Amino acid sequence: MLEYLYFIIELLALLTLAVQYKKLEKTQYIYFLPYLLLIVCYEAGSIYNLFNVNGSNEWITNVIITIEFLFYSCFLVNVLNQKLRRRLFTIVAVTFLFTVIDVAFIQGFWKLATIAILLQYIVLITLVCMFFYQLMNQAGEQLTLIRLPNFWVNTGLLFFCLAEFLFFAAFTYMTASKNYHYYLLWYIISNVANLILYSCLSISFLCFSKSRKLFHS
């Protein structure tokens, strides 16, 4: 049931972006268009089990989460202090390289690459925290937070990444211990995090035209 609900929220985020397209086309927010199209196609395919191979779709989950990591990490690095960008892009590149190694040689392509996924979410959480730290340092500039698209994107990402990190950490433990008693709880938390993320994205697209203060920081 939750899959259908957050699939609808994803569609609404995509439609909101389409409506706001003219206001977004000269910023990096325009890259959300192909990204959200990909996510919507992935979710639709998952609902109808189009990606199942031998009864599992873990391979496509590895691919999508890696694309998600690359997209959001590059987005976040570009809204952080320019002096830090080279180092941060290096961290992103190293994390991606480790993901390739994990998928190719450690956990395998057909199994969920939980080690790499946990590392990816740690990097994303760190980048989000850096954004909020940067935002706090600009508090004296009388910023109206609810009008800042970047604030909403990062707020959604913070909830999403924390929940996903806990979900995959719990999933790893449950798989190792063969104890799945709490799977439903973590599954619900993960889906609620998706609802929060895509709702925040929709809000960010709607308030985009009201402030561009942090887009080129």
C-alpha positions as YAML, in Angstrom:
chain: A
units: angstrom
residues:
- id: 1
  name: MET
  ca: [0.00, 0.00, 0.00]
- id: 2
  name: LEU
  ca: [2.76, 2.44, 0.94]
- id: 3
  name: GLU
  ca: [4.54, 1.78, -2.38]
- id: 4
  name: TYR
  ca: [1.51, 3.07, -4.27]
- id: 5
  name: LEU
  ca: [1.23, 6.10, -1.99]
- id: 6
  name: TYR
  ca: [4.81, 7.27, -2.36]
- id: 7
  name: PHE
  ca: [4.70, 6.42, -6.09]
- id: 8
  name: ILE
  ca: [1.87, 8.97, -6.32]
- id: 9
  name: ILE
  ca: [3.97, 11.47, -4.32]
- id: 10
  name: GLU
  ca: [6.87, 10.91, -6.74]
- id: 11
  name: LEU
  ca: [4.56, 11.55, -9.67]
- id: 12
  name: LEU
  ca: [3.32, 14.74, -8.00]
- id: 13
  name: ALA
  ca: [6.93, 15.88, -7.53]
- id: 14
  name: LEU
  ca: [7.59, 15.23, -11.21]
- id: 15
  name: LEU
  ca: [4.44, 17.11, -12.26]
- id: 16
  name: THR
  ca: [5.33, 20.02, -9.97]
- id: 17
  name: LEU
  ca: [8.74, 20.18, -11.59]
- id: 18
  name: ALA
  ca: [7.14, 20.17, -15.04]
- id: 19
  name: VAL
  ca: [4.88, 23.08, -14.07]
- id: 20
  name: GLN
  ca: [7.86, 25.03, -12.69]
- id: 21
  name: TYR
  ca: [10.14, 24.09, -15.59]
- id: 22
  name: LYS
  ca: [10.63, 27.63, -16.91]
- id: 23
  name: LYS
  ca: [11.70, 28.88, -13.50]
- id: 24
  name: LEU
  ca: [14.16, 26.04, -13.05]
- id: 25
  name: GLU
  ca: [15.72, 25.66, -16.47]
- id: 26
  name: LYS
  ca: [18.73, 27.92, -15.80]
- id: 27
  name: THR
  ca: [19.71, 26.24, -12.52]
- id: 28
  name: GLN
  ca: [20.96, 22.82, -11.52]
- id: 29
  name: TYR
  ca: [17.43, 21.99, -10.36]
- id: 30
  name: ILE
  ca: [16.61, 21.22, -13.96]
- id: 31
  name: TYR
  ca: [18.56, 17.96, -13.59]
- id: 32
  name: PHE
  ca: [15.81, 16.73, -11.29]
- id: 33
  name: LEU
  ca: [13.71, 16.20, -14.42]
- id: 34
  name: PRO
  ca: [15.62, 13.21, -15.88]
- id: 35
  name: TYR
  ca: [16.32, 11.95, -12.37]
- id: 36
  name: LEU
  ca: [12.66, 11.94, -11.32]
- id: 37
  name: LEU
  ca: [11.67, 10.40, -14.64]
- id: 38
  name: LEU
  ca: [14.10, 7.58, -13.94]
- id: 39
  name: ILE
  ca: [12.81, 7.13, -10.39]
- id: 40
  name: VAL
  ca: [9.17, 7.05, -11.50]
- id: 41
  name: CYS
  ca: [9.99, 4.46, -14.18]
- id: 42
  name: TYR
  ca: [11.91, 2.38, -11.63]
- id: 43
  name: GLU
  ca: [9.09, 2.48, -9.09]
- id: 44
  name: ALA
  ca: [6.49, 1.57, -11.73]
- id: 45
  name: GLY
  ca: [8.64, -1.33, -12.87]
- id: 46
  name: SER
  ca: [9.16, -2.48, -9.28]
- id: 47
  name: ILE
  ca: [5.43, -2.43, -8.54]
- id: 48
  name: TYR
  ca: [4.81, -4.73, -11.50]
- id: 49
  name: ASN
  ca: [7.93, -6.86, -10.85]
- id: 50
  name: LEU
  ca: [9.49, -6.01, -14.20]
- id: 51
  name: PHE
  ca: [13.04, -6.16, -12.84]
- id: 52
  name: ASN
  ca: [12.84, -9.50, -11.06]
- id: 53
  name: VAL
  ca: [15.58, -11.96, -12.01]
- id: 54
  name: ASN
  ca: [15.35, -15.34, -10.31]
- id: 55
  name: GLY
  ca: [12.78, -13.92, -7.92]
- id: 56
  name: SER
  ca: [14.87, -10.91, -6.86]
- id: 57
  name: ASN
  ca: [15.23, -7.27, -7.94]
- id: 58
  name: GLU
  ca: [18.25, -6.52, -5.73]
- id: 59
  name: TRP
  ca: [20.46, -5.90, -8.77]
- id: 60
  name: ILE
  ca: [18.36, -2.96, -9.96]
- id: 61
  name: THR
  ca: [18.20, -1.65, -6.38]
- id: 62
  name: ASN
  ca: [22.01, -1.49, -6.37]
- id: 63
  name: VAL
  ca: [21.97, 0.45, -9.64]
- id: 64
  name: ILE
  ca: [19.25, 2.91, -8.62]
- id: 65
  name: ILE
  ca: [20.68, 3.63, -5.18]
- id: 66
  name: THR
  ca: [24.09, 4.28, -6.74]
- id: 67
  name: ILE
  ca: [22.55, 6.69, -9.27]
- id: 68
  name: GLU
  ca: [20.66, 8.31, -6.38]
- id: 69
  name: PHE
  ca: [23.92, 8.72, -4.47]
- id: 70
  name: LEU
  ca: [25.75, 10.26, -7.43]
- id: 71
  name: PHE
  ca: [22.89, 12.63, -8.22]
- id: 72
  name: TYR
  ca: [22.30, 13.94, -4.70]
- id: 73
  name: SER
  ca: [25.97, 14.06, -3.73]
- id: 74
  name: CYS
  ca: [26.84, 16.14, -6.80]
- id: 75
  name: PHE
  ca: [23.83, 18.36, -6.16]
- id: 76
  name: LEU
  ca: [24.85, 18.90, -2.53]
- id: 77
  name: VAL
  ca: [28.51, 19.55, -3.30]
- id: 78
  name: ASN
  ca: [27.47, 22.27, -5.73]
- id: 79
  name: VAL
  ca: [25.52, 24.17, -3.06]
- id: 80
  name: LEU
  ca: [28.34, 24.00, -0.53]
- id: 81
  name: ASN
  ca: [31.32, 26.31, -0.15]
- id: 82
  name: GLN
  ca: [33.28, 26.42, -3.39]
- id: 83
  name: LYS
  ca: [36.60, 25.97, -1.56]
- id: 84
  name: LEU
  ca: [35.54, 22.52, -0.40]
- id: 85
  name: ARG
  ca: [34.19, 21.19, -3.67]
- id: 86
  name: ARG
  ca: [37.33, 19.52, -5.01]
- id: 87
  name: ARG
  ca: [37.83, 17.55, -1.79]
- id: 88
  name: LEU
  ca: [34.17, 16.64, -1.59]
- id: 89
  name: PHE
  ca: [34.05, 15.47, -5.20]
- id: 90
  name: THR
  ca: [37.09, 13.31, -4.43]
- id: 91
  name: ILE
  ca: [35.20, 11.71, -1.52]
- id: 92
  name: VAL
  ca: [32.21, 11.09, -3.80]
- id: 93
  name: ALA
  ca: [34.46, 9.53, -6.46]
- id: 94
  name: VAL
  ca: [36.18, 7.26, -3.90]
- id: 95
  name: THR
  ca: [32.79, 6.17, -2.55]
- id: 96
  name: PHE
  ca: [31.59, 5.36, -6.06]
- id: 97
  name: LEU
  ca: [34.78, 3.38, -6.74]
- id: 98
  name: PHE
  ca: [34.25, 1.40, -3.54]
- id: 99
  name: THR
  ca: [30.67, 0.73, -4.64]
- id: 100
  name: VAL
  ca: [31.91, -0.72, -7.93]
- id: 101
  name: ILE
  ca: [34.40, -2.91, -6.06]
- id: 102
  name: ASP
  ca: [31.74, -4.06, -3.59]
- id: 103
  name: VAL
  ca: [29.29, -4.94, -6.35]
- id: 104
  name: ALA
  ca: [31.89, -6.58, -8.57]
- id: 105
  name: PHE
  ca: [34.08, -8.46, -6.09]
- id: 106
  name: ILE
  ca: [32.68, -8.47, -2.53]
- id: 107
  name: GLN
  ca: [28.90, -8.85, -2.29]
- id: 108
  name: GLY
  ca: [28.20, -9.37, -5.97]
- id: 109
  name: PHE
  ca: [25.98, -7.76, -8.59]
- id: 110
  name: TRP
  ca: [22.93, -9.94, -7.89]
- id: 111
  name: LYS
  ca: [22.92, -9.35, -4.13]
- id: 112
  name: LEU
  ca: [22.15, -6.17, -2.23]
- id: 113
  name: ALA
  ca: [25.40, -4.22, -1.80]
- id: 114
  name: THR
  ca: [24.62, -3.17, 1.77]
- id: 115
  name: ILE
  ca: [28.22, -2.26, 2.65]
- id: 116
  name: ALA
  ca: [28.46, 0.25, -0.21]
- id: 117
  name: ILE
  ca: [24.91, 1.50, 0.38]
- id: 118
  name: LEU
  ca: [25.62, 2.26, 4.04]
- id: 119
  name: LEU
  ca: [28.78, 4.15, 3.05]
- id: 120
  name: GLN
  ca: [26.85, 6.14, 0.44]
- id: 121
  name: TYR
  ca: [24.27, 7.23, 3.01]
- id: 122
  name: ILE
  ca: [26.99, 8.19, 5.49]
- id: 123
  name: VAL
  ca: [28.50, 10.49, 2.84]
- id: 124
  name: LEU
  ca: [25.10, 11.99, 1.97]
- id: 125
  name: ILE
  ca: [24.23, 12.58, 5.64]
- id: 126
  name: THR
  ca: [27.59, 14.29, 6.12]
- id: 127
  name: LEU
  ca: [27.01, 16.56, 3.11]
- id: 128
  name: VAL
  ca: [23.52, 17.47, 4.34]
- id: 129
  name: CYS
  ca: [24.90, 18.33, 7.79]
- id: 130
  name: MET
  ca: [27.56, 20.50, 6.14]
- id: 131
  name: PHE
  ca: [24.81, 22.34, 4.28]
- id: 132
  name: PHE
  ca: [22.90, 23.06, 7.50]
- id: 133
  name: TYR
  ca: [26.11, 24.19, 9.18]
- id: 134
  name: GLN
  ca: [26.71, 26.56, 6.28]
- id: 135
  name: LEU
  ca: [23.13, 27.75, 6.55]
- id: 136
  name: MET
  ca: [23.49, 28.47, 10.27]
- id: 137
  name: ASN
  ca: [26.55, 30.59, 9.54]
- id: 138
  name: GLN
  ca: [24.37, 32.65, 7.19]
- id: 139
  name: ALA
  ca: [21.59, 33.09, 9.75]
- id: 140
  name: GLY
  ca: [22.63, 36.70, 10.30]
- id: 141
  name: GLU
  ca: [21.59, 37.47, 6.73]
- id: 142
  name: GLN
  ca: [17.92, 37.24, 7.75]
- id: 143
  name: LEU
  ca: [17.16, 34.28, 5.52]
- id: 144
  name: THR
  ca: [13.58, 33.07, 5.31]
- id: 145
  name: LEU
  ca: [14.15, 29.32, 5.51]
- id: 146
  name: ILE
  ca: [10.73, 28.20, 4.32]
- id: 147
  name: ARG
  ca: [11.30, 30.12, 1.07]
- id: 148
  name: LEU
  ca: [14.65, 28.46, 0.33]
- id: 149
  name: PRO
  ca: [14.38, 25.50, -2.07]
- id: 150
  name: ASN
  ca: [17.73, 24.14, -0.89]
- id: 151
  name: PHE
  ca: [16.44, 24.06, 2.68]
- id: 152
  name: TRP
  ca: [13.53, 21.83, 1.68]
- id: 153
  name: VAL
  ca: [15.68, 19.52, -0.44]
- id: 154
  name: ASN
  ca: [18.17, 19.04, 2.39]
- id: 155
  name: THR
  ca: [15.44, 18.63, 5.00]
- id: 156
  name: GLY
  ca: [13.87, 15.86, 2.95]
- id: 157
  name: LEU
  ca: [17.25, 14.27, 2.33]
- id: 158
  name: LEU
  ca: [18.14, 14.32, 6.02]
- id: 159
  name: PHE
  ca: [15.03, 12.36, 6.99]
- id: 160
  name: PHE
  ca: [15.38, 10.07, 3.98]
- id: 161
  name: CYS
  ca: [19.08, 9.25, 4.37]
- id: 162
  name: LEU
  ca: [18.86, 8.69, 8.12]
- id: 163
  name: ALA
  ca: [15.89, 6.35, 7.70]
- id: 164
  name: GLU
  ca: [17.49, 4.50, 4.78]
- id: 165
  name: PHE
  ca: [20.76, 4.12, 6.68]
- id: 166
  name: LEU
  ca: [18.89, 2.61, 9.63]
- id: 167
  name: PHE
  ca: [16.85, 0.41, 7.30]
- id: 168
  name: PHE
  ca: [19.85, -1.07, 5.50]
- id: 169
  name: ALA
  ca: [21.83, -1.41, 8.74]
- id: 170
  name: ALA
  ca: [18.89, -3.32, 10.22]
- id: 171
  name: PHE
  ca: [18.51, -5.32, 7.00]
- id: 172
  name: THR
  ca: [22.17, -6.35, 7.18]
- id: 173
  name: TYR
  ca: [21.75, -7.44, 10.79]
- id: 174
  name: MET
  ca: [18.53, -9.32, 10.09]
- id: 175
  name: THR
  ca: [20.10, -11.12, 7.15]
- id: 176
  name: ALA
  ca: [23.14, -12.14, 9.18]
- id: 177
  name: SER
  ca: [21.11, -13.24, 12.21]
- id: 178
  name: LYS
  ca: [18.14, -14.58, 10.19]
- id: 179
  name: ASN
  ca: [15.88, -12.59, 12.52]
- id: 180
  name: TYR
  ca: [13.20, -10.69, 10.54]
- id: 181
  name: HIS
  ca: [10.85, -9.78, 13.40]
- id: 182
  name: TYR
  ca: [11.38, -6.03, 12.92]
- id: 183
  name: TYR
  ca: [11.46, -6.00, 9.13]
- id: 184
  name: LEU
  ca: [7.92, -4.59, 8.82]
- id: 185
  name: LEU
  ca: [8.74, -1.72, 11.20]
- id: 186
  name: TRP
  ca: [11.87, -0.70, 9.30]
- id: 187
  name: TYR
  ca: [10.05, -1.18, 5.99]
- id: 188
  name: ILE
  ca: [7.35, 1.28, 7.08]
- id: 189
  name: ILE
  ca: [9.96, 3.77, 8.32]
- id: 190
  name: SER
  ca: [11.77, 3.57, 4.97]
- id: 191
  name: ASN
  ca: [8.58, 4.20, 3.02]
- id: 192
  name: VAL
  ca: [7.56, 7.12, 5.24]
- id: 193
  name: ALA
  ca: [11.02, 8.61, 4.61]
- id: 194
  name: ASN
  ca: [10.31, 8.41, 0.88]
- id: 195
  name: LEU
  ca: [7.04, 10.26, 1.39]
- id: 196
  name: ILE
  ca: [8.85, 13.01, 3.31]
- id: 197
  name: LEU
  ca: [11.62, 13.34, 0.70]
- id: 198
  name: TYR
  ca: [9.37, 13.69, -2.34]
- id: 199
  name: SER
  ca: [6.96, 15.97, -0.50]
- id: 200
  name: CYS
  ca: [9.89, 18.24, 0.37]
- id: 201
  name: LEU
  ca: [11.06, 18.15, -3.25]
- id: 202
  name: SER
  ca: [7.63, 19.30, -4.41]
- id: 203
  name: ILE
  ca: [7.73, 22.17, -1.93]
- id: 204
  name: SER
  ca: [11.23, 23.13, -3.06]
- id: 205
  name: PHE
  ca: [10.06, 23.33, -6.67]
- id: 206
  name: LEU
  ca: [7.04, 25.44, -5.71]
- id: 207
  name: CYS
  ca: [8.99, 27.99, -3.69]
- id: 208
  name: PHE
  ca: [11.90, 28.10, -6.13]
- id: 209
  name: SER
  ca: [10.99, 31.40, -7.74]
- id: 210
  name: LYS
  ca: [10.79, 33.15, -4.35]
- id: 211
  name: SER
  ca: [14.47, 32.90, -3.53]
- id: 212
  name: ARG
  ca: [17.68, 32.00, -5.32]
- id: 213
  name: LYS
  ca: [19.98, 33.19, -2.58]
- id: 214
  name: LEU
  ca: [21.77, 29.91, -1.94]
- id: 215
  name: PHE
  ca: [21.86, 28.49, -5.45]
- id: 216
  name: HIS
  ca: [25.28, 29.79, -6.28]
- id: 217
  name: SER
  ca: [26.90, 29.85, -2.84]
...
